[in-house]
PDB file of C-alpha atoms and ligand atoms in Angstrom:
ATOM      1  CA  MET F 104       0.078   0.166   0.042  1.00  0.00           C
ATOM      2  CA  ASP F 105       1.403   3.377  -0.669  1.00  0.00           C
ATOM      3  CA  LEU F 106       0.672   5.762   1.885  1.00  0.00           C
ATOM      4  CA  ASN F 107       0.124   8.608  -0.466  1.00  0.00           C
ATOM      5  CA  ASN F 108      -3.037   7.183  -1.528  1.00  0.00           C
ATOM      6  CA  VAL F 109      -4.208   6.874   2.047  1.00  0.00           C
ATOM      7  CA  VAL F 110      -6.323   9.737   3.248  1.00  0.00           C
ATOM      8  CA  ILE F 111      -6.353  10.752   6.774  1.00  0.00           C
ATOM      9  CA  ARG F 112     -10.251  12.679   7.729  1.00  0.00           C
ATOM     10  CA  PRO F 113     -12.381  12.535  10.696  1.00  0.00           C
ATOM     11  CA  ALA F 114     -14.745   9.734  10.716  1.00  0.00           C
ATOM     12  CA  GLU F 115     -18.646  10.245  10.383  1.00  0.00           C
ATOM     13  CA  LEU F 116     -21.527   8.364  11.891  1.00  0.00           C
ATOM     14  CA  ALA F 117     -21.955   6.960   8.466  1.00  0.00           C
ATOM     15  CA  ASP F 118     -18.584   5.176   9.228  1.00  0.00           C
ATOM     16  CA  THR F 119     -19.838   3.040  12.079  1.00  0.00           C
ATOM     17  CA  ASP F 120     -20.169  -0.076  10.486  1.00  0.00           C
ATOM     18  CA  ALA F 121     -16.897  -0.062   8.854  1.00  0.00           C
ATOM     19  CA  ILE F 122     -14.922   1.286  11.959  1.00  0.00           C
ATOM     20  CA  ALA F 123     -16.872  -1.849  13.860  1.00  0.00           C
ATOM     21  CA  ASP F 124     -16.003  -3.997  11.240  1.00  0.00           C
ATOM     22  CA  ILE F 125     -11.726  -3.669  11.667  1.00  0.00           C
ATOM     23  CA  TYR F 126     -12.269  -3.933  15.494  1.00  0.00           C
ATOM     24  CA  SER F 127     -14.567  -7.431  14.477  1.00  0.00           C
ATOM     25  CA  ALA F 128     -11.754  -8.592  12.141  1.00  0.00           C
ATOM     26  CA  LEU F 129      -8.902  -7.621  15.133  1.00  0.00           C
ATOM     27  CA  TRP F 130     -10.814  -9.247  18.416  1.00  0.00           C
ATOM     28  CA  CYS F 131     -13.994 -10.808  17.592  1.00  0.00           C
ATOM     29  CA  SER F 132     -13.216 -14.151  15.590  1.00  0.00           C
ATOM     30  CA  TRP F 133     -14.384 -16.137  18.636  1.00  0.00           C
ATOM     31  CA  LEU F 134     -18.127 -14.786  18.041  1.00  0.00           C
ATOM     32  CA  ARG F 135     -17.910 -15.178  14.167  1.00  0.00           C
ATOM     33  CA  ARG F 136     -16.738 -18.547  15.062  1.00  0.00           C
ATOM     34  CA  GLY F 137     -19.592 -19.523  16.808  1.00  0.00           C
ATOM     35  CA  GLY F 138     -21.907 -17.646  14.326  1.00  0.00           C
ATOM     36  CA  PHE F 139     -23.057 -15.055  16.972  1.00  0.00           C
ATOM     37  CA  THR F 140     -23.176 -12.569  14.481  1.00  0.00           C
ATOM     38  CA  GLU F 141     -25.275 -10.317  15.940  1.00  0.00           C
ATOM     39  CA  ASP F 142     -23.614 -10.555  19.267  1.00  0.00           C
ATOM     40  CA  GLU F 143     -20.395  -9.956  17.233  1.00  0.00           C
ATOM     41  CA  ARG F 144     -22.051  -6.456  15.620  1.00  0.00           C
ATOM     42  CA  LEU F 145     -22.803  -5.376  19.162  1.00  0.00           C
ATOM     43  CA  VAL F 146     -19.766  -5.886  20.629  1.00  0.00           C
ATOM     44  CA  ALA F 147     -17.988  -4.384  17.833  1.00  0.00           C
ATOM     45  CA  ARG F 148     -20.116  -1.071  17.201  1.00  0.00           C
ATOM     46  CA  PHE F 149     -20.416  -0.517  21.010  1.00  0.00           C
ATOM     47  CA  ASN F 150     -16.906  -0.731  22.132  1.00  0.00           C
ATOM     48  CA  THR F 151     -15.641   1.554  18.457  1.00  0.00           C
ATOM     49  CA  VAL F 152     -18.494   4.401  19.391  1.00  0.00           C
ATOM     50  CA  MET F 153     -17.940   4.260  23.055  1.00  0.00           C
ATOM     51  CA  GLN F 154     -13.715   4.953  22.491  1.00  0.00           C
ATOM     52  CA  ALA F 155     -15.197   7.631  19.816  1.00  0.00           C
ATOM     53  CA  GLN F 156     -17.482   9.348  22.417  1.00  0.00           C
ATOM     54  CA  CYS F 157     -15.043  10.094  24.847  1.00  0.00           C
ATOM     55  CA  SER F 158     -12.336  11.244  21.605  1.00  0.00           C
ATOM     56  CA  PRO F 159     -12.289  15.066  20.720  1.00  0.00           C
ATOM     57  CA  ILE F 160     -10.220  13.769  17.854  1.00  0.00           C
ATOM     58  CA  ALA F 161     -11.963  10.634  15.946  1.00  0.00           C
ATOM     59  CA  LEU F 162     -10.158  10.417  12.562  1.00  0.00           C
ATOM     60  CA  VAL F 163     -10.323   7.415   9.571  1.00  0.00           C
ATOM     61  CA  ALA F 164      -7.575   6.187   7.043  1.00  0.00           C
ATOM     62  CA  GLU F 165      -9.214   5.259   3.525  1.00  0.00           C
ATOM     63  CA  VAL F 166      -8.145   4.194   0.695  1.00  0.00           C
ATOM     64  CA  ASP F 167      -9.909   4.469  -2.660  1.00  0.00           C
ATOM     65  CA  GLY F 168     -13.500   5.581  -0.415  1.00  0.00           C
ATOM     66  CA  LYS F 169     -12.775   2.319   1.913  1.00  0.00           C
ATOM     67  CA  VAL F 170     -12.218   3.283   5.718  1.00  0.00           C
ATOM     68  CA  ILE F 171      -8.930   0.643   6.459  1.00  0.00           C
ATOM     69  CA  ALA F 172      -8.178   2.629  10.057  1.00  0.00           C
ATOM     70  CA  ALA F 173      -9.478   4.332  12.893  1.00  0.00           C
ATOM     71  CA  CYS F 174      -7.318   6.717  15.385  1.00  0.00           C
ATOM     72  CA  TYR F 175      -8.734   8.183  18.079  1.00  0.00           C
ATOM     73  CA  VAL F 176      -7.406  10.855  20.510  1.00  0.00           C
ATOM     74  CA  GLY F 177      -8.945  11.893  23.824  1.00  0.00           C
ATOM     75  CA  VAL F 178      -7.944  15.191  25.953  1.00  0.00           C
ATOM     76  CA  TYR F 179      -7.959  15.900  29.593  1.00  0.00           C
ATOM     77  CA  ASP F 180      -9.356  18.846  31.316  1.00  0.00           C
ATOM     78  CA  ASN F 181      -8.083  19.203  34.739  1.00  0.00           C
ATOM     79  CA  GLY F 182      -8.184  15.592  35.178  1.00  0.00           C
ATOM     80  CA  ALA F 183     -11.724  15.357  33.221  1.00  0.00           C
ATOM     81  CA  PRO F 184     -12.032  13.565  30.115  1.00  0.00           C
ATOM     82  CA  ARG F 185     -13.263  15.626  27.170  1.00  0.00           C
ATOM     83  CA  THR F 186     -16.600  14.155  25.115  1.00  0.00           C
ATOM     84  CA  ASN F 187     -17.635  14.082  21.743  1.00  0.00           C
ATOM     85  CA  PRO F 188     -20.899  15.171  21.574  1.00  0.00           C
ATOM     86  CA  TYR F 189     -21.375  14.270  17.804  1.00  0.00           C
ATOM     87  CA  TRP F 190     -21.139  10.362  18.662  1.00  0.00           C
ATOM     88  CA  GLN F 191     -23.257  10.938  22.077  1.00  0.00           C
ATOM     89  CA  GLN F 192     -26.701   9.927  21.030  1.00  0.00           C
ATOM     90  CA  THR F 193     -25.015   6.863  19.186  1.00  0.00           C
ATOM     91  CA  TYR F 194     -23.403   6.099  22.038  1.00  0.00           C
ATOM     92  CA  ASP F 195     -26.519   6.076  24.256  1.00  0.00           C
ATOM     93  CA  ASP F 196     -28.206   4.361  22.116  1.00  0.00           C
ATOM     94  CA  LEU F 197     -25.758   1.513  21.785  1.00  0.00           C
ATOM     95  CA  PHE F 198     -24.961   1.448  25.580  1.00  0.00           C
ATOM     96  CA  ASN F 199     -29.015   0.822  26.223  1.00  0.00           C
ATOM     97  CA  GLN F 200     -28.560  -2.335  23.939  1.00  0.00           C
ATOM     98  CA  ALA F 201     -25.475  -3.309  25.608  1.00  0.00           C
ATOM     99  CA  THR F 202     -26.743  -3.472  28.860  1.00  0.00           C
ATOM    100  CA  VAL F 203     -29.935  -5.193  28.168  1.00  0.00           C
ATOM    101  CA  ARG F 204     -27.941  -7.541  26.018  1.00  0.00           C
ATOM    102  CA  ALA F 205     -25.445  -7.943  29.364  1.00  0.00           C
ATOM    103  CA  GLN F 206     -28.421  -9.415  31.163  1.00  0.00           C
ATOM    104  CA  THR F 207     -28.428 -12.703  29.608  1.00  0.00           C
ATOM    105  CA  ALA F 208     -24.866 -12.532  28.281  1.00  0.00           C
ATOM    106  CA  ASP F 209     -22.078 -15.688  29.476  1.00  0.00           C
ATOM    107  CA  ASP F 210     -18.874 -14.100  31.046  1.00  0.00           C
ATOM    108  CA  ASN F 211     -17.150 -14.035  27.941  1.00  0.00           C
ATOM    109  CA  LEU F 212     -19.646 -11.996  26.402  1.00  0.00           C
ATOM    110  CA  GLU F 213     -20.302  -9.704  29.030  1.00  0.00           C
ATOM    111  CA  GLY F 214     -16.417  -9.272  28.951  1.00  0.00           C
ATOM    112  CA  SER F 215     -16.542  -8.229  25.593  1.00  0.00           C
ATOM    113  CA  LEU F 216     -18.658  -6.241  25.648  1.00  0.00           C
ATOM    114  CA  PHE F 217     -17.849  -4.042  28.386  1.00  0.00           C
ATOM    115  CA  GLY F 218     -14.517  -5.068  29.282  1.00  0.00           C
ATOM    116  CA  ASP F 219     -13.311  -2.100  27.049  1.00  0.00           C
ATOM    117  CA  SER F 220     -15.519   0.458  28.984  1.00  0.00           C
ATOM    118  CA  ARG F 221     -13.657  -0.913  32.231  1.00  0.00           C
ATOM    119  CA  GLU F 222     -10.138  -0.382  30.926  1.00  0.00           C
ATOM    120  CA  LYS F 223     -11.253   2.852  30.202  1.00  0.00           C
ATOM    121  CA  ALA F 224     -11.926   3.806  33.218  1.00  0.00           C
ATOM    122  CA  THR F 225      -8.771   2.735  34.202  1.00  0.00           C
ATOM    123  CA  GLY F 226      -7.653   5.018  32.016  1.00  0.00           C
ATOM    124  CA  ASN F 227      -9.921   8.253  33.421  1.00  0.00           C
ATOM    125  CA  ARG F 228      -8.411   7.264  36.801  1.00  0.00           C
ATOM    126  CA  PHE F 229      -5.220   7.556  35.288  1.00  0.00           C
ATOM    127  CA  GLY F 230      -6.019  10.719  33.374  1.00  0.00           C
ATOM    128  CA  ALA F 231      -7.204  11.785  36.704  1.00  0.00           C
ATOM    129  CA  SER F 232      -3.818  11.292  38.547  1.00  0.00           C
ATOM    130  CA  ASP F 233      -1.030  13.731  38.966  1.00  0.00           C
ATOM    131  CA  SER F 234       1.119  11.454  35.801  1.00  0.00           C
ATOM    132  CA  PRO F 235       2.763  14.358  33.724  1.00  0.00           C
ATOM    133  CA  TYR F 236       1.246  11.874  30.970  1.00  0.00           C
ATOM    134  CA  ALA F 237      -2.243  13.017  31.853  1.00  0.00           C
ATOM    135  CA  ASP F 238      -2.485  15.399  29.531  1.00  0.00           C
ATOM    136  CA  GLY F 239      -3.881  13.748  26.299  1.00  0.00           C
ATOM    137  CA  GLN F 240      -4.955   9.869  25.699  1.00  0.00           C
ATOM    138  CA  LEU F 241      -4.944   7.946  22.847  1.00  0.00           C
ATOM    139  CA  ASN F 242      -8.115   6.503  22.933  1.00  0.00           C
ATOM    140  CA  LEU F 243      -7.683   3.582  19.541  1.00  0.00           C
ATOM    141  CA  ILE F 244      -5.660   2.789  16.968  1.00  0.00           C
ATOM    142  CA  ILE F 245      -6.787  -0.185  14.894  1.00  0.00           C
ATOM    143  CA  ILE F 246      -5.806  -1.285  11.241  1.00  0.00           C
ATOM    144  CA  LEU F 247      -7.319  -3.757   9.188  1.00  0.00           C
ATOM    145  CA  PRO F 248      -5.051  -6.657   9.121  1.00  0.00           C
ATOM    146  CA  GLU F 249      -4.272  -6.561   5.369  1.00  0.00           C
ATOM    147  CA  TYR F 250      -3.234  -2.769   5.267  1.00  0.00           C
ATOM    148  CA  GLN F 251      -0.929  -3.578   8.942  1.00  0.00           C
ATOM    149  CA  GLY F 252       2.860  -3.153   8.364  1.00  0.00           C
ATOM    150  CA  CYS F 253       2.772  -0.668   5.229  1.00  0.00           C
ATOM    151  CA  GLY F 254       3.654   2.332   7.961  1.00  0.00           C
ATOM    152  CA  LEU F 255      -0.100   3.537   8.761  1.00  0.00           C
ATOM    153  CA  GLY F 256       0.106   3.226  12.545  1.00  0.00           C
ATOM    154  CA  ARG F 257       3.680   5.019  12.841  1.00  0.00           C
ATOM    155  CA  ARG F 258       1.618   7.893  10.588  1.00  0.00           C
ATOM    156  CA  LEU F 259      -0.988   7.786  12.212  1.00  0.00           C
ATOM    157  CA  ILE F 260       0.670   8.207  15.724  1.00  0.00           C
ATOM    158  CA  GLU F 261       2.343  11.706  14.321  1.00  0.00           C
ATOM    159  CA  VAL F 262      -1.063  12.675  13.302  1.00  0.00           C
ATOM    160  CA  ALA F 263      -2.860  11.994  16.828  1.00  0.00           C
ATOM    161  CA  ARG F 264       0.377  13.845  17.978  1.00  0.00           C
ATOM    162  CA  GLU F 265      -0.220  16.716  16.275  1.00  0.00           C
ATOM    163  CA  HIS F 266      -4.024  17.005  17.395  1.00  0.00           C
ATOM    164  CA  MET F 267      -2.527  16.844  20.689  1.00  0.00           C
ATOM    165  CA  ARG F 268      -0.200  19.386  20.140  1.00  0.00           C
ATOM    166  CA  GLU F 269      -2.709  21.835  18.515  1.00  0.00           C
ATOM    167  CA  LEU F 270      -4.723  20.798  21.736  1.00  0.00           C
ATOM    168  CA  GLY F 271      -2.097  21.593  24.628  1.00  0.00           C
ATOM    169  CA  CYS F 272      -1.422  18.206  25.258  1.00  0.00           C
ATOM    170  CA  LYS F 273       2.387  18.166  26.475  1.00  0.00           C
ATOM    171  CA  ARG F 274       2.600  14.508  26.871  1.00  0.00           C
ATOM    172  CA  PHE F 275       0.162  11.650  26.143  1.00  0.00           C
ATOM    173  CA  PHE F 276      -0.420   8.481  27.493  1.00  0.00           C
ATOM    174  CA  LEU F 277      -2.335   5.103  26.031  1.00  0.00           C
ATOM    175  CA  MET F 278      -3.595   1.781  27.489  1.00  0.00           C
ATOM    176  CA  THR F 279      -2.653  -1.262  25.791  1.00  0.00           C
ATOM    177  CA  ASP F 280      -2.427  -5.085  27.278  1.00  0.00           C
ATOM    178  CA  ASN F 281      -0.368  -8.408  27.329  1.00  0.00           C
ATOM    179  CA  ARG F 282      -3.214  -9.520  24.293  1.00  0.00           C
ATOM    180  CA  SER F 283      -2.608  -6.659  22.109  1.00  0.00           C
ATOM    181  CA  ASP F 284       0.672  -5.282  19.843  1.00  0.00           C
ATOM    182  CA  TRP F 285       2.090  -3.729  22.399  1.00  0.00           C
ATOM    183  CA  GLU F 286       5.863  -4.502  21.494  1.00  0.00           C
ATOM    184  CA  PHE F 287       4.919  -1.607  18.676  1.00  0.00           C
ATOM    185  CA  TYR F 288       4.380   1.174  21.212  1.00  0.00           C
ATOM    186  CA  GLU F 289       8.020   0.124  22.779  1.00  0.00           C
ATOM    187  CA  HIS F 290       8.808   0.194  19.271  1.00  0.00           C
ATOM    188  CA  LEU F 291       8.127   3.803  19.021  1.00  0.00           C
ATOM    189  CA  GLY F 292      10.234   4.736  21.419  1.00  0.00           C
ATOM    190  CA  MET F 293       7.278   4.695  24.207  1.00  0.00           C
ATOM    191  CA  GLU F 294       8.254   3.873  27.849  1.00  0.00           C
ATOM    192  CA  ARG F 295       5.684   2.085  29.897  1.00  0.00           C
ATOM    193  CA  VAL F 296       4.715   3.686  32.854  1.00  0.00           C
ATOM    194  CA  ALA F 297       2.355   1.984  34.656  1.00  0.00           C
ATOM    195  CA  GLU F 298       0.590  -1.820  34.953  1.00  0.00           C
ATOM    196  CA  ASP F 299      -2.859  -2.267  35.927  1.00  0.00           C
ATOM    197  CA  HIS F 300      -3.839  -6.001  36.767  1.00  0.00           C
ATOM    198  CA  SER F 301      -7.081  -5.616  38.596  1.00  0.00           C
ATOM    199  CA  GLN F 302      -8.467  -7.104  35.546  1.00  0.00           C
ATOM    200  CA  ASP F 303      -6.578 -10.490  35.867  1.00  0.00           C
ATOM    201  CA  THR F 304      -9.006 -12.754  36.719  1.00  0.00           C
ATOM    202  CA  GLY F 305      -6.831 -15.499  36.812  1.00  0.00           C
ATOM    203  CA  ASP F 306      -6.218 -15.614  32.781  1.00  0.00           C
ATOM    204  CA  GLY F 307      -3.029 -13.493  33.138  1.00  0.00           C
ATOM    205  CA  PHE F 308      -4.261 -10.461  31.711  1.00  0.00           C
ATOM    206  CA  ILE F 309      -2.670  -7.123  32.214  1.00  0.00           C
ATOM    207  CA  VAL F 310      -3.477  -4.252  31.167  1.00  0.00           C
ATOM    208  CA  TYR F 311      -0.113  -1.764  30.199  1.00  0.00           C
ATOM    209  CA  ILE F 312      -0.039   1.905  30.334  1.00  0.00           C
ATOM    210  CA  TYR F 313       2.343   3.566  27.760  1.00  0.00           C
ATOM    211  CA  GLY F 314       3.512   7.638  27.751  1.00  0.00           C
ATOM    212  CA  ASP F 315       5.223   9.849  25.605  1.00  0.00           C
ATOM    213  CA  LEU F 316       5.393  13.606  24.411  1.00  0.00           C
ATOM    214  CA  ALA F 317       2.841  14.465  22.231  1.00  0.00           C
TER     215      ALA F 317
HETATM  216  C1  COA V 464      -0.415  -2.236  16.092  1.00  0.00           C
HETATM  217  C2  COA V 464      -0.724  -1.221  14.690  1.00  0.00           C
HETATM  218  C3  COA V 464      -1.661   0.150  15.032  1.00  0.00           C
HETATM  219  C4  COA V 464       0.717  -1.302  13.615  1.00  0.00           C
HETATM  220  O1  COA V 464       0.096  -0.333  12.749  1.00  0.00           O
HETATM  221  P1  COA V 464       0.959  -0.580  11.740  1.00  0.00           P
HETATM  222  O2  COA V 464       0.708   0.030  10.632  1.00  0.00           O
HETATM  223  O3  COA V 464       0.777  -1.995  11.459  1.00  0.00           O
HETATM  224  O4  COA V 464       2.567  -0.506  11.863  1.00  0.00           O
HETATM  225  P2  COA V 464       3.794   0.164  10.782  1.00  0.00           P
HETATM  226  O5  COA V 464       3.690  -0.229   9.656  1.00  0.00           O
HETATM  227  O6  COA V 464       3.336   1.497  10.784  1.00  0.00           O
HETATM  228  O7  COA V 464       5.017  -0.204  11.868  1.00  0.00           O
HETATM  229  C5  COA V 464       5.756   0.837  12.147  1.00  0.00           C
HETATM  230  C6  COA V 464       7.010   0.688  12.576  1.00  0.00           C
HETATM  231  O8  COA V 464       6.583  -0.193  13.732  1.00  0.00           O
HETATM  232  C7  COA V 464       7.057  -2.304  14.130  1.00  0.00           C
HETATM  233  N1  COA V 464       5.839  -2.600  14.464  1.00  0.00           N
HETATM  234  C8  COA V 464       4.644  -2.601  13.543  1.00  0.00           C
HETATM  235  N2  COA V 464       3.662  -3.444  14.723  1.00  0.00           N
HETATM  236  C9  COA V 464       4.680  -4.236  15.299  1.00  0.00           C
HETATM  237  C10 COA V 464       4.516  -4.872  16.907  1.00  0.00           C
HETATM  238  N3  COA V 464       3.141  -5.776  17.060  1.00  0.00           N
HETATM  239  N4  COA V 464       5.872  -4.992  17.271  1.00  0.00           N
HETATM  240  C11 COA V 464       6.848  -4.393  17.469  1.00  0.00           C
HETATM  241  N5  COA V 464       6.852  -3.657  16.301  1.00  0.00           N
HETATM  242  C12 COA V 464       5.856  -3.231  15.135  1.00  0.00           C
HETATM  243  C13 COA V 464       7.261  -1.650  12.047  1.00  0.00           C
HETATM  244  O9  COA V 464       8.217  -2.767  11.776  1.00  0.00           O
HETATM  245  C14 COA V 464       7.807  -0.555  11.338  1.00  0.00           C
HETATM  246  O10 COA V 464       9.479  -0.648  12.408  1.00  0.00           O
HETATM  247  P3  COA V 464      10.122   0.643  11.360  1.00  0.00           P
HETATM  248  O11 COA V 464       9.411   1.515  10.898  1.00  0.00           O
HETATM  249  O12 COA V 464      11.362   0.818  12.342  1.00  0.00           O
HETATM  250  O13 COA V 464      10.320  -0.496   9.933  1.00  0.00           O
HETATM  251  C15 COA V 464      -1.284  -2.629  13.396  1.00  0.00           C
HETATM  252  O14 COA V 464      -0.683  -3.235  13.650  1.00  0.00           O
HETATM  253  C16 COA V 464      -2.833  -3.028  13.989  1.00  0.00           C
HETATM  254  O15 COA V 464      -4.250  -2.251  14.168  1.00  0.00           O
HETATM  255  N6  COA V 464      -2.675  -4.020  15.024  1.00  0.00           N
HETATM  256  C17 COA V 464      -4.038  -4.248  15.758  1.00  0.00           C
HETATM  257  C18 COA V 464      -4.607  -3.727  16.676  1.00  0.00           C
HETATM  258  C19 COA V 464      -4.000  -3.375  17.827  1.00  0.00           C
HETATM  259  O16 COA V 464      -2.990  -4.133  18.823  1.00  0.00           O
HETATM  260  N7  COA V 464      -3.558  -1.881  18.431  1.00  0.00           N
HETATM  261  C20 COA V 464      -2.876  -1.638  19.276  1.00  0.00           C
HETATM  262  C21 COA V 464      -2.802  -2.210  20.640  1.00  0.00           C
HETATM  263  S1  COA V 464      -4.453  -1.285  21.545  1.00  0.00           S
END
């Protein structure tokens, strides 16, 4: 893929399903394998819109009109996360749907529905701390598997940094975990500044927080 052909622009409501499809391709294979199509769709839509709703900067990357990546940036004002009103109504609708579904879901599905929200709550606590990295947060960066490894992740992080600097952030942090591509951030020179083991339910799940200059 030639990065010159990639357009990076604000995410729109009409992109919701395309962005959810990327999330799905990365993290919902167990639902797809089981044939739980409606749950797969709800998990992917709810989690991506949840991140958009707390990201004043929500971007997508597209090639030839096809959305291939999303990158969302959050900002903290005196420790409080700024929201993105454009996504609020869609978030509220999907939150209600996810809450209803969770009432009869097993633990795995409940975790897929609300695990990211719990991780985000951990991020918000970090954002409210006196850490020097608590200015901004890279909330989401996801790239369709067939477009990974072409430099787009690095490019999106550069664009995210530019937006954070424009919003007055000197430093930022991001949350990842030991089941995601955390080595990418170390490769880009970011520093692991905290770990959270509180979501380890015996399965060894660890949340990592990385920080860097904006
Ligand atoms: C992680 C991700 C955003 C990286 O984007 P990408 O477009 O594939 O990465 P790039 O091609 O821009 O790579 C930039 C550099 O990082 C390196 N890199 C990429 N992924 C890496 C990984 N998982 N581990 C170590 N280094 C990695 C590349 O080799 C490249 O190095 P170079 O520029 O020095 O040659 C993308 O692979 C992705 O969406 N992964 C799945 C979702 C995910 O895990 N998101 C992040 C964790 S929450």
